[in-house]
CSV table of C-alpha atoms and ligand atoms in Angstrom, one decimal:
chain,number,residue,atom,x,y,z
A,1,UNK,CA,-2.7,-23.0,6.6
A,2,UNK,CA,-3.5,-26.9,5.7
A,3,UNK,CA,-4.9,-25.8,1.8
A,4,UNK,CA,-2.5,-28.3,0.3
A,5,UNK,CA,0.6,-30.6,0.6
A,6,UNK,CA,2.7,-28.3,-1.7
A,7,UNK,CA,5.1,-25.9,-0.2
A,8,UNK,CA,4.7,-22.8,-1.3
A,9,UNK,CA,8.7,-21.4,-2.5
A,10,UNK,CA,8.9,-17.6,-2.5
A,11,UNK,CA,11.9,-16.0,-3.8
A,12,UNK,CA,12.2,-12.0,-1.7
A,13,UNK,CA,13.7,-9.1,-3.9
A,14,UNK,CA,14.1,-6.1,-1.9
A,15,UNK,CA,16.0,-6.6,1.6
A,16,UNK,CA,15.8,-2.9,3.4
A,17,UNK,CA,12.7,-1.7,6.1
A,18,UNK,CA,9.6,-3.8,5.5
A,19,UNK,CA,11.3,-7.0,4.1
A,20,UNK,CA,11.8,-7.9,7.6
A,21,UNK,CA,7.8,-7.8,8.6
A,22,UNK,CA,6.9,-10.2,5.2
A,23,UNK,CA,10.1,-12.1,6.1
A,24,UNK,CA,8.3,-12.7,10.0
A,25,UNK,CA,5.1,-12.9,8.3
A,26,UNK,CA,6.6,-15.8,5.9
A,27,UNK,CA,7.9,-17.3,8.8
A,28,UNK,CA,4.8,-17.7,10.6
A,29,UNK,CA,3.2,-19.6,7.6
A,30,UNK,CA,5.7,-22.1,7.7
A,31,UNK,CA,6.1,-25.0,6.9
A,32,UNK,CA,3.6,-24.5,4.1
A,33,UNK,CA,5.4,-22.0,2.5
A,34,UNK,CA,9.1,-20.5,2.9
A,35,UNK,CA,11.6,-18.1,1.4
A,36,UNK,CA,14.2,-20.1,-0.2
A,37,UNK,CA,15.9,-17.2,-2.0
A,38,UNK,CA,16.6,-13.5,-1.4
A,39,UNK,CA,17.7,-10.7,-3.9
A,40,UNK,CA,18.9,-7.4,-3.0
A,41,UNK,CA,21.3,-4.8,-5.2
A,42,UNK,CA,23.0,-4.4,-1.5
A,43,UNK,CA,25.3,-7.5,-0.4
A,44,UNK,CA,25.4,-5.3,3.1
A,45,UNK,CA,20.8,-5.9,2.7
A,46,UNK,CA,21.7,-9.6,2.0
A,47,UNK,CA,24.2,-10.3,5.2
A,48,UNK,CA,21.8,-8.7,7.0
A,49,UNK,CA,18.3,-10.5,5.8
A,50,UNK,CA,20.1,-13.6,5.0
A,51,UNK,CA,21.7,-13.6,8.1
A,52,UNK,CA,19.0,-12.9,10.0
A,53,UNK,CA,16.5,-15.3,8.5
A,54,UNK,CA,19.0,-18.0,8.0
A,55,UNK,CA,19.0,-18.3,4.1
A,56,UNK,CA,21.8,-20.3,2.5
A,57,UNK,CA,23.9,-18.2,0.9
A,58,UNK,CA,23.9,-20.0,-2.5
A,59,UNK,CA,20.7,-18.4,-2.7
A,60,UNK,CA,21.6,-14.9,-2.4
A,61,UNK,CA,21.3,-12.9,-5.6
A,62,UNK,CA,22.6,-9.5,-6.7
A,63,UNK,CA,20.3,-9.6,-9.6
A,64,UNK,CA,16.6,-10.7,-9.3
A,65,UNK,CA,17.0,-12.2,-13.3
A,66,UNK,CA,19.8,-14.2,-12.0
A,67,UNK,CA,17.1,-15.2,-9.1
A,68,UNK,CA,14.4,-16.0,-11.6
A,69,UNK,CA,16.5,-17.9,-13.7
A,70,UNK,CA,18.3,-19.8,-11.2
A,71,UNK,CA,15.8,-19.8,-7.9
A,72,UNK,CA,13.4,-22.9,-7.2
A,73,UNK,CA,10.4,-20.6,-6.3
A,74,UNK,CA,7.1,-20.5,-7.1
A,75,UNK,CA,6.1,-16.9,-6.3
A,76,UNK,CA,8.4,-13.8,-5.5
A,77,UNK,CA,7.5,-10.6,-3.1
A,78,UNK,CA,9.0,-7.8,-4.1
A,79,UNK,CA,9.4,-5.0,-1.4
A,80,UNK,CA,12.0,-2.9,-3.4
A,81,UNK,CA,11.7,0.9,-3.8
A,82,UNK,CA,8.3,1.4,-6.1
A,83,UNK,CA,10.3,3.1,-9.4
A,84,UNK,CA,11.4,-0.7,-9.9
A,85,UNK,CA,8.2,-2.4,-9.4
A,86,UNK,CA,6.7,-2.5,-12.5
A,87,UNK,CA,10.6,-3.9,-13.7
A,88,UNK,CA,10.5,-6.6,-11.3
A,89,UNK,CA,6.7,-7.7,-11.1
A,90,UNK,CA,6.9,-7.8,-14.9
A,91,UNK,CA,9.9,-10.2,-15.6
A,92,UNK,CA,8.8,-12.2,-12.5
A,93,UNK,CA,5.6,-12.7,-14.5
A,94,UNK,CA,7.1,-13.5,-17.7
A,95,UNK,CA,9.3,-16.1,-15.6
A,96,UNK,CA,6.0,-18.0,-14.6
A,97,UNK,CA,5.7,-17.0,-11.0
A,98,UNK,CA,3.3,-15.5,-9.1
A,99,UNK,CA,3.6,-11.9,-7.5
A,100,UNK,CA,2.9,-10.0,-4.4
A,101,UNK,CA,4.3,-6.4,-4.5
A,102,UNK,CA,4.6,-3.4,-2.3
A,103,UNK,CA,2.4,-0.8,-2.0
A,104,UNK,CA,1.8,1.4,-4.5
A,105,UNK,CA,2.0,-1.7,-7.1
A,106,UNK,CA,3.8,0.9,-9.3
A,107,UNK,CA,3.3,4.4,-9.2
A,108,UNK,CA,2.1,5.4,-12.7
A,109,UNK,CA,-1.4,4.3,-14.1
A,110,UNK,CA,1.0,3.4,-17.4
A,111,UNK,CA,3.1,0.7,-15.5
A,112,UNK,CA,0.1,-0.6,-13.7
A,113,UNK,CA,-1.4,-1.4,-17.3
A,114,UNK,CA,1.7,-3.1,-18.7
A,115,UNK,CA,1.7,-5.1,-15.2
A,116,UNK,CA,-1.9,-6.7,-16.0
A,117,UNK,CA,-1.0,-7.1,-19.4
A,118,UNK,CA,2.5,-9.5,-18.2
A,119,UNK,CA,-0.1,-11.0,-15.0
A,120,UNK,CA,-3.2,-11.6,-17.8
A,121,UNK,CA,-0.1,-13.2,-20.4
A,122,UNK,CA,1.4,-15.5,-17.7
A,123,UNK,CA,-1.9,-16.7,-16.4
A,124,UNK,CA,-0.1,-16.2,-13.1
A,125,UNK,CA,-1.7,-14.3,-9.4
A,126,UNK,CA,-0.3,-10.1,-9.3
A,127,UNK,CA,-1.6,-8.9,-5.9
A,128,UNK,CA,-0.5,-5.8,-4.4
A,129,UNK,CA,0.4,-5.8,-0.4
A,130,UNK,CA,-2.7,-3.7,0.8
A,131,UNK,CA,-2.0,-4.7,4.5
A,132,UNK,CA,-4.5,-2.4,5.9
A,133,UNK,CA,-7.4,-4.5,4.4
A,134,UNK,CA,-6.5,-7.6,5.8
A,135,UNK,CA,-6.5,-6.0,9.6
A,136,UNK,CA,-9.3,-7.4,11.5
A,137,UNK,CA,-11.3,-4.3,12.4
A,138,UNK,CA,-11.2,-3.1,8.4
A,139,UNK,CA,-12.8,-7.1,7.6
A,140,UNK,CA,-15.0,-6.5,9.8
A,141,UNK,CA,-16.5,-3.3,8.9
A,142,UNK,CA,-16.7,-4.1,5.5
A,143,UNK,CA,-18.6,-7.3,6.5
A,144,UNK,CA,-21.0,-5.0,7.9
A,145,UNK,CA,-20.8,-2.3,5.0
A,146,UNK,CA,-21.4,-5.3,2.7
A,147,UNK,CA,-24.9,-5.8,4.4
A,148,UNK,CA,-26.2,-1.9,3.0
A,149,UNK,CA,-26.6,-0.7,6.9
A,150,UNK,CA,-25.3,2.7,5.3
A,151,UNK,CA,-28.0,3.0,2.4
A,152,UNK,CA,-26.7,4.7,-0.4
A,153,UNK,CA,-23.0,6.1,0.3
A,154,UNK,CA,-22.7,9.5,-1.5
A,155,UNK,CA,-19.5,11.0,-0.1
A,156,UNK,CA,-16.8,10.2,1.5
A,157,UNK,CA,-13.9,11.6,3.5
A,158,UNK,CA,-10.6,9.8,3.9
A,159,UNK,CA,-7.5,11.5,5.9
A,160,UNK,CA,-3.9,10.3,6.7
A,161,UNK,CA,-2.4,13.5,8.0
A,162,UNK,CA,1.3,13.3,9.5
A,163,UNK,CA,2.3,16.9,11.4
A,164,UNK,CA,6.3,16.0,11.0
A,165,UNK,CA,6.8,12.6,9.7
A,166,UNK,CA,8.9,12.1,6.7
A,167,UNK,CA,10.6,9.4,5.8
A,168,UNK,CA,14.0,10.3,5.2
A,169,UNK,CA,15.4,8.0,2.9
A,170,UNK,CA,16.1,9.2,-0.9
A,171,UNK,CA,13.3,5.8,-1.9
A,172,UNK,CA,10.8,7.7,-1.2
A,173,UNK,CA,11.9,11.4,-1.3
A,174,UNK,CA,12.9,11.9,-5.0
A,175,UNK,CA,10.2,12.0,-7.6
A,176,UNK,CA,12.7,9.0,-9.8
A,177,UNK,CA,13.1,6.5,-7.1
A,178,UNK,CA,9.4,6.8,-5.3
A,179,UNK,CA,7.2,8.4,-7.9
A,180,UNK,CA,5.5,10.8,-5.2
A,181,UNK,CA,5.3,12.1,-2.0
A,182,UNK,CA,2.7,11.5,0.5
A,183,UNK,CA,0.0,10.1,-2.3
A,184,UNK,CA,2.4,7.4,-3.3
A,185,UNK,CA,3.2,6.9,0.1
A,186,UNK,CA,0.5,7.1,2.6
A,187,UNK,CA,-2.2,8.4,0.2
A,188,UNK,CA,-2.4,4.7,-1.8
A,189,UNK,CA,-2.8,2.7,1.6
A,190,UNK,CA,-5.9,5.3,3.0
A,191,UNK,CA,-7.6,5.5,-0.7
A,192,UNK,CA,-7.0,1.6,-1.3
A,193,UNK,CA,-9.3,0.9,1.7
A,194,UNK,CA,-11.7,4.0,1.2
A,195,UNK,CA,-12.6,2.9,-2.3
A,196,UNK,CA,-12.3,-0.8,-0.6
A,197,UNK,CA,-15.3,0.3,2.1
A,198,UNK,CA,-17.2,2.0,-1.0
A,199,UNK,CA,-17.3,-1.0,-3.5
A,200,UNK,CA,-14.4,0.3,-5.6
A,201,UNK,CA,-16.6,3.0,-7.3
A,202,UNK,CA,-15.3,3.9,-11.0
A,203,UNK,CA,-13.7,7.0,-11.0
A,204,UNK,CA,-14.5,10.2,-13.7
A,205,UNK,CA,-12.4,13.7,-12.6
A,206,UNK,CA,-10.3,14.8,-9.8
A,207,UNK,CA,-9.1,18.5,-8.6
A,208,UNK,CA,-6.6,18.6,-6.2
A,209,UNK,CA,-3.5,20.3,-5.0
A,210,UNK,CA,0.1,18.2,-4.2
A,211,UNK,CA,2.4,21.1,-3.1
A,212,UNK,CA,5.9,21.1,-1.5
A,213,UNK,CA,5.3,23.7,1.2
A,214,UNK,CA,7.6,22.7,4.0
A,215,UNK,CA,9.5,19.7,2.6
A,216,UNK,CA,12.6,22.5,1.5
A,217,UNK,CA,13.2,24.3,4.3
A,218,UNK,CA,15.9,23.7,6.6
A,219,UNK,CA,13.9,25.4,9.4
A,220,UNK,CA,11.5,22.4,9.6
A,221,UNK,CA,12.2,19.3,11.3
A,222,UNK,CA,11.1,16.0,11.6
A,223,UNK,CA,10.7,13.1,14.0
A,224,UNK,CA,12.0,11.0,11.2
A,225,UNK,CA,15.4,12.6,11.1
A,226,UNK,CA,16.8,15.0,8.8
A,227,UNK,CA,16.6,14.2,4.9
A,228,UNK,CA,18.2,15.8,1.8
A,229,UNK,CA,16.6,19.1,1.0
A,230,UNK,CA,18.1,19.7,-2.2
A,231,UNK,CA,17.3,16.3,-3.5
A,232,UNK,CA,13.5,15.9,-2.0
A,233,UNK,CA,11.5,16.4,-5.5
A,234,UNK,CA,8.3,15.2,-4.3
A,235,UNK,CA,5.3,16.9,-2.8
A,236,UNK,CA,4.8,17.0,1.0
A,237,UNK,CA,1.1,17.4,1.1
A,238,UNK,CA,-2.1,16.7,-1.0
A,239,UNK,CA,-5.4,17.4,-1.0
A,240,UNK,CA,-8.2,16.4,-3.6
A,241,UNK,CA,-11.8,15.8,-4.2
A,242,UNK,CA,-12.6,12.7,-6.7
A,243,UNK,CA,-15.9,12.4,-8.4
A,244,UNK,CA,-17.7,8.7,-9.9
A,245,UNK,CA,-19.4,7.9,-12.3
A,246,UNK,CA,-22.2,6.5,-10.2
A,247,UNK,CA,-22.8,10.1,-8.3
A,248,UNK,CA,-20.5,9.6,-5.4
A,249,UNK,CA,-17.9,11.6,-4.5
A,250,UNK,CA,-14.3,11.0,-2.1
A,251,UNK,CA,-12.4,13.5,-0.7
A,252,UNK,CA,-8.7,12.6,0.2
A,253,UNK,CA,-6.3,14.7,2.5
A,254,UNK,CA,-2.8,13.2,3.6
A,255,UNK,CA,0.4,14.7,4.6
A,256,UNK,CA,4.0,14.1,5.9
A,257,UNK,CA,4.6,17.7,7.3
A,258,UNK,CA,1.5,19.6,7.7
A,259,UNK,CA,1.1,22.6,10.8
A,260,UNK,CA,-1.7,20.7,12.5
A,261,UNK,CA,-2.6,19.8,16.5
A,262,UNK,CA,-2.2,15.9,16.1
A,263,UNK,CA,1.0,14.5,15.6
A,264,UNK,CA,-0.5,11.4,13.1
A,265,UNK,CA,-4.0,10.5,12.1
A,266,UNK,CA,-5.7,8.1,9.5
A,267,UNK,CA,-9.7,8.5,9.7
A,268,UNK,CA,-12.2,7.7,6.5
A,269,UNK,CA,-15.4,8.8,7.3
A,270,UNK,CA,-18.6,7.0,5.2
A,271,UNK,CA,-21.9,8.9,5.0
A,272,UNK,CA,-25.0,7.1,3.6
A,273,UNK,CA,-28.2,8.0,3.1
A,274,UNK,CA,-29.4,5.4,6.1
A,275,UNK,CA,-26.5,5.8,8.5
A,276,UNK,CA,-22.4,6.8,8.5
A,277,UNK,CA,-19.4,5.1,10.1
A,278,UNK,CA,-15.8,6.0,10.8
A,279,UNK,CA,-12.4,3.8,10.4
A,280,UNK,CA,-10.7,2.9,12.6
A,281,UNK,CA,-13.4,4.4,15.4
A,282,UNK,CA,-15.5,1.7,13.7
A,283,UNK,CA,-19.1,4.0,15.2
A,284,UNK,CA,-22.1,4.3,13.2
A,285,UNK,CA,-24.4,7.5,13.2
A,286,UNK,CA,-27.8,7.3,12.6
A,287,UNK,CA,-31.3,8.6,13.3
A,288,UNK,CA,-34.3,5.9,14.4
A,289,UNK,CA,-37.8,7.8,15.3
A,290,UNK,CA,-36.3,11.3,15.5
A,291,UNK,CA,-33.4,10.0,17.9
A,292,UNK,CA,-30.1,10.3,17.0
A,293,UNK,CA,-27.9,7.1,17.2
A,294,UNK,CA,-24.4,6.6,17.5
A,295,UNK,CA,-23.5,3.0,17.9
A,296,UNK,CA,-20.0,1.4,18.8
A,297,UNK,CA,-19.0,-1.6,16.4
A,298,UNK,CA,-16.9,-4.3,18.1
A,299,UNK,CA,-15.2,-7.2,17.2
A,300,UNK,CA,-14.2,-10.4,19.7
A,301,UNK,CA,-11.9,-11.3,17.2
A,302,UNK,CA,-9.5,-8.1,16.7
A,303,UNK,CA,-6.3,-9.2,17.0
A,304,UNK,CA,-4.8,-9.9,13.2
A,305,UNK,CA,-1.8,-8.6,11.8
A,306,UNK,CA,-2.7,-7.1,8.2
A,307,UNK,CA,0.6,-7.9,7.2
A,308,UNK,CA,0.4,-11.6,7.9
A,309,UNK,CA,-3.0,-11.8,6.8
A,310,UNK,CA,-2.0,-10.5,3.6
A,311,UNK,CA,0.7,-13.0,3.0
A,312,UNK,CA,-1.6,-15.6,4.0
A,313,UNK,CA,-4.4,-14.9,2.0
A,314,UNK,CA,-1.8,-14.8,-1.4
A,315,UNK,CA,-0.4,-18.2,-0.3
A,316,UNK,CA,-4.3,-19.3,-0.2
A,317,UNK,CA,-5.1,-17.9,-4.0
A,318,UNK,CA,-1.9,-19.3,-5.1
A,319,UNK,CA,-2.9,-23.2,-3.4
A,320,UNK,CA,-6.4,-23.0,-4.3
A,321,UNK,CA,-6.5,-21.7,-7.7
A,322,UNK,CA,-8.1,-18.3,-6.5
A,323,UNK,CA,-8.2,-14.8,-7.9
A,324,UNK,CA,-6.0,-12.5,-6.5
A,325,UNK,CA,-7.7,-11.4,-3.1
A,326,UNK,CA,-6.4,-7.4,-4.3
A,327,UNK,CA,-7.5,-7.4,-7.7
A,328,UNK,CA,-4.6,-4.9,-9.8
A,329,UNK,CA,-7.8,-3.0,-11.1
A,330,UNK,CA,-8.2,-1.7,-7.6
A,331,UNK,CA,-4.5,-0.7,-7.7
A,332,UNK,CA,-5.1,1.0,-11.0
A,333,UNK,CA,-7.7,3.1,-10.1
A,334,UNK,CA,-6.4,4.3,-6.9
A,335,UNK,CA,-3.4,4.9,-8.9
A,336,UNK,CA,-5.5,6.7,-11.8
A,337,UNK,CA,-6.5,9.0,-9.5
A,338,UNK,CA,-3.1,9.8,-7.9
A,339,UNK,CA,-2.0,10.7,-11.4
A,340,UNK,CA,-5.0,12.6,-11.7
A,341,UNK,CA,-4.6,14.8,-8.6
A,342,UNK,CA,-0.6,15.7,-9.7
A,343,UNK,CA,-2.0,16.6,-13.2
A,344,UNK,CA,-4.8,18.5,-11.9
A,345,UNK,CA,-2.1,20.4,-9.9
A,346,UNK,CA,0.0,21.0,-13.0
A,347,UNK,CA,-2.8,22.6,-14.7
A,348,UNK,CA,-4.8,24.2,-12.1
A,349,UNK,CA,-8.0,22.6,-12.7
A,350,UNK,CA,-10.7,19.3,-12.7
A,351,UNK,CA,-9.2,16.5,-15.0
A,352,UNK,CA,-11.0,13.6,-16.4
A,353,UNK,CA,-9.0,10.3,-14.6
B,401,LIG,N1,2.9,-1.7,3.6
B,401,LIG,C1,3.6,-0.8,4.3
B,401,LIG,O1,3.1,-0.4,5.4
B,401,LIG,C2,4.9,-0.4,3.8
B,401,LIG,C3,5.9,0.2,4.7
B,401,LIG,C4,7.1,0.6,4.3
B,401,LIG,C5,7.4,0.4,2.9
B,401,LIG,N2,6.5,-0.2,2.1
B,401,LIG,C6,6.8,-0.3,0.7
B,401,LIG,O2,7.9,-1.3,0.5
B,401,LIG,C7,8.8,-1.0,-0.5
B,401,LIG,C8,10.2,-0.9,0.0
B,401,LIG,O3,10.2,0.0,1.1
B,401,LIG,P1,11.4,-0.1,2.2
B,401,LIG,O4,10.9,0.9,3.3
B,401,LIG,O5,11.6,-1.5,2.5
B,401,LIG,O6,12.6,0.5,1.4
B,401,LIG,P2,14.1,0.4,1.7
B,401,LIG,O7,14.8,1.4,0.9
B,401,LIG,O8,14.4,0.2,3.2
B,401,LIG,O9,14.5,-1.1,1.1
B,401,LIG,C9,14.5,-1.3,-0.3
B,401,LIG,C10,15.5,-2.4,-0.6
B,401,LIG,O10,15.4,-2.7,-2.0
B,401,LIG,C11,16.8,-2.8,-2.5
B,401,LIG,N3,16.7,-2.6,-4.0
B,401,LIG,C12,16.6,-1.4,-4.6
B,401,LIG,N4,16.5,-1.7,-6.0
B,401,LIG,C13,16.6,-3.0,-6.1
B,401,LIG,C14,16.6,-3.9,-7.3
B,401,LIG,N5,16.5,-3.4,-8.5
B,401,LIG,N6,16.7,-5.2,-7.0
B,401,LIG,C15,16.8,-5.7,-5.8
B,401,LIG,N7,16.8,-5.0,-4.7
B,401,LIG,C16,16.7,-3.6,-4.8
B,401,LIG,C17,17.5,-1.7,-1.8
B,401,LIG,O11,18.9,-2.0,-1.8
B,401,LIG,C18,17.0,-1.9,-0.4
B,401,LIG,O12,17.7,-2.8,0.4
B,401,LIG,C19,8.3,0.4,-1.1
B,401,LIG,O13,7.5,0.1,-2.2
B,401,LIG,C20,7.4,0.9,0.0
B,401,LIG,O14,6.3,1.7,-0.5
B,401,LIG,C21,5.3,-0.6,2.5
């Protein structure tokens, strides 16, 4: 990384599923920085991490305060189950230490707010792990976006549509422990990089629908495994169409468990007034002299791992001095409209975000 001398210390609270992908993406930015402690409610999650990743055992913690107090760190990652996010991020703050957090950085518009508050307070970095803009293909294409090829972009379509994947465990299944289905799931990371591509538009109303269609019945299955029917509280599909204030408009579609052909898909489609483009297809469609165009973007250089890049790019912020490189006013807004979109379900109609 060669930004600086100092070694960045990062403490990890959450040791379950995607620990171990920030714990290999830690790994790969060392020696400049280097998780010196580990936290996890689970001493089975901490033999297992701490094991794995060769952490000494004095620094395993039960308790992330006992972490915070104890712990030489300088920043701490927390990739525990999003109802404890805002808990975590927020006394992390107040300890003086910089934050990167899961995906959705907390999944109410309400915690997100009291997060800034503790992140503007400490003076300290609060990014949230949007991996998916730091692949190579989506820095790419917003490079290009960035240069106005598309005109003016009025509308926008973004999809993440899983036929018969839901993840089983009760984290994200029950409305207390994830605070949504799908839209808190998969919904943030396709709407975080839609709004990303379109300049982070500020949005004004939302109508949607977040029903539980399939998610109860014992007749459907999924590749996943079989989950807790009685206990799943969250919606299984969502669909919604977001207005801005500057005239634009998003439509956003995503699913675990959904009857369709394709077993998985993500798309966001960008139409302009000079030209449209599609993610991840990364093509452009014109019209030059009464000839339709349809061009093929492609990058020499499309090899990074979001996750890694991610981690990375916080560890740069942090040495440098830098703003976060995911500002937690982007969070807020994809978030603001999440909340919208339930709401708007709830009451059957548009409602002002
Ligand atoms: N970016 C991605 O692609 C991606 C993929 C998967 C999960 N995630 C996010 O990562 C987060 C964790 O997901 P996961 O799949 O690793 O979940 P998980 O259930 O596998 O692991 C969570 C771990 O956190 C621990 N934990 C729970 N409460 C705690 C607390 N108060 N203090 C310390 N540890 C606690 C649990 O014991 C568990 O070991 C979620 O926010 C999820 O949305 C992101």
């Amino acid at each position: 990384m060669a930004t600086s001398t100092a070694k960045l210390k990062v403490g990890l609270v959450g040791c379950g599923g995607i620990s171990r992908v920030h714990f290999n993406g830690w790994d790969r930015l060392y020696p400049e920085c280097e998780v010196t402690a580990i936290c996890d409610i689970l001493p089975a999650a901490l033999e297992r991490r701490g094991g794995e990743f060769e952490i000494p055992r004095e620094q395993w913690y039960l308790d992330h305060r006992d972490m915070l107090r104890n712990a030489d760190i300088d920043a701490v990652d927390v990739c525990v189950p999003n109802g404890v996010h805002a808990e975590i991020a927020i006394n992390a703050l107040k300890a003086g230490k910089h934050v990167i957090c899961e995906k959705p950085l907390a999944p109410t518009p309400a915690e997100i707010r009291r997060m800034i508050a503790a992140r503007d307070k400490a003076g300290k970095i609060l990014m949230t792990a949007q991996h998916q803009r730091f692949e190579r293909s989506s820095q790419n294409l917003k490079a290009y976006l960035d240069t106005g090829a598309l005109g003016e972009v009025y509308y926008c379509r973004a999809h993440f549509l899983r036929r018969r994947f839901l993840p089983v465990r009760p984290s994200f299944i029950t409305k207390g422990e994830s605070g949504g289905g799908p839209c808190i799931d998969i919904g943030v990371h396709i709407l975080d990089l839609a709004l990303h591509f379109m300049g982070f538009p500020e949005p004004v109303s939302v109508s949607g629908i977040t029903p539980c269609k399939l998610g109860k019945r014992k007749d459907i299955r999924g590749w996943w495994g079989e989950w807790d029917r009685e206990r799943m509280s969250v919606e299984d599909f969502a669909a919604g169409f977001v207005r801005f204030a500057d005239g634009s408009a998003l439509s956003l579609e995503c699913s675990w468990l959904l009857n369709i052909r394709e077993r998985e898909y993500q798309r966001i489609v960008l139409c302009g007034t000079e030209a449209g483009a599609e993610w991840p297809a990364l093509t452009v469609h014109g019209e030059t002299a009464g000839c339709l165009t349809d061009s093929q973007l492609a990058f020499p250089d499309d090899r990074a791992d979001g996750h890694h890049t991610e981690l990375l790019a916080f560890a740069r912020a942090i040495l440098k001095g830098e703003p976060s490189p995911v500002p937690s006013e982007d969070s807020l807004k994809v978030l603001r409209i999440l909340d919208g979109l339930y709401r708007s379900f709830e009451m059957g109609k548009e409602v002002k975000v």
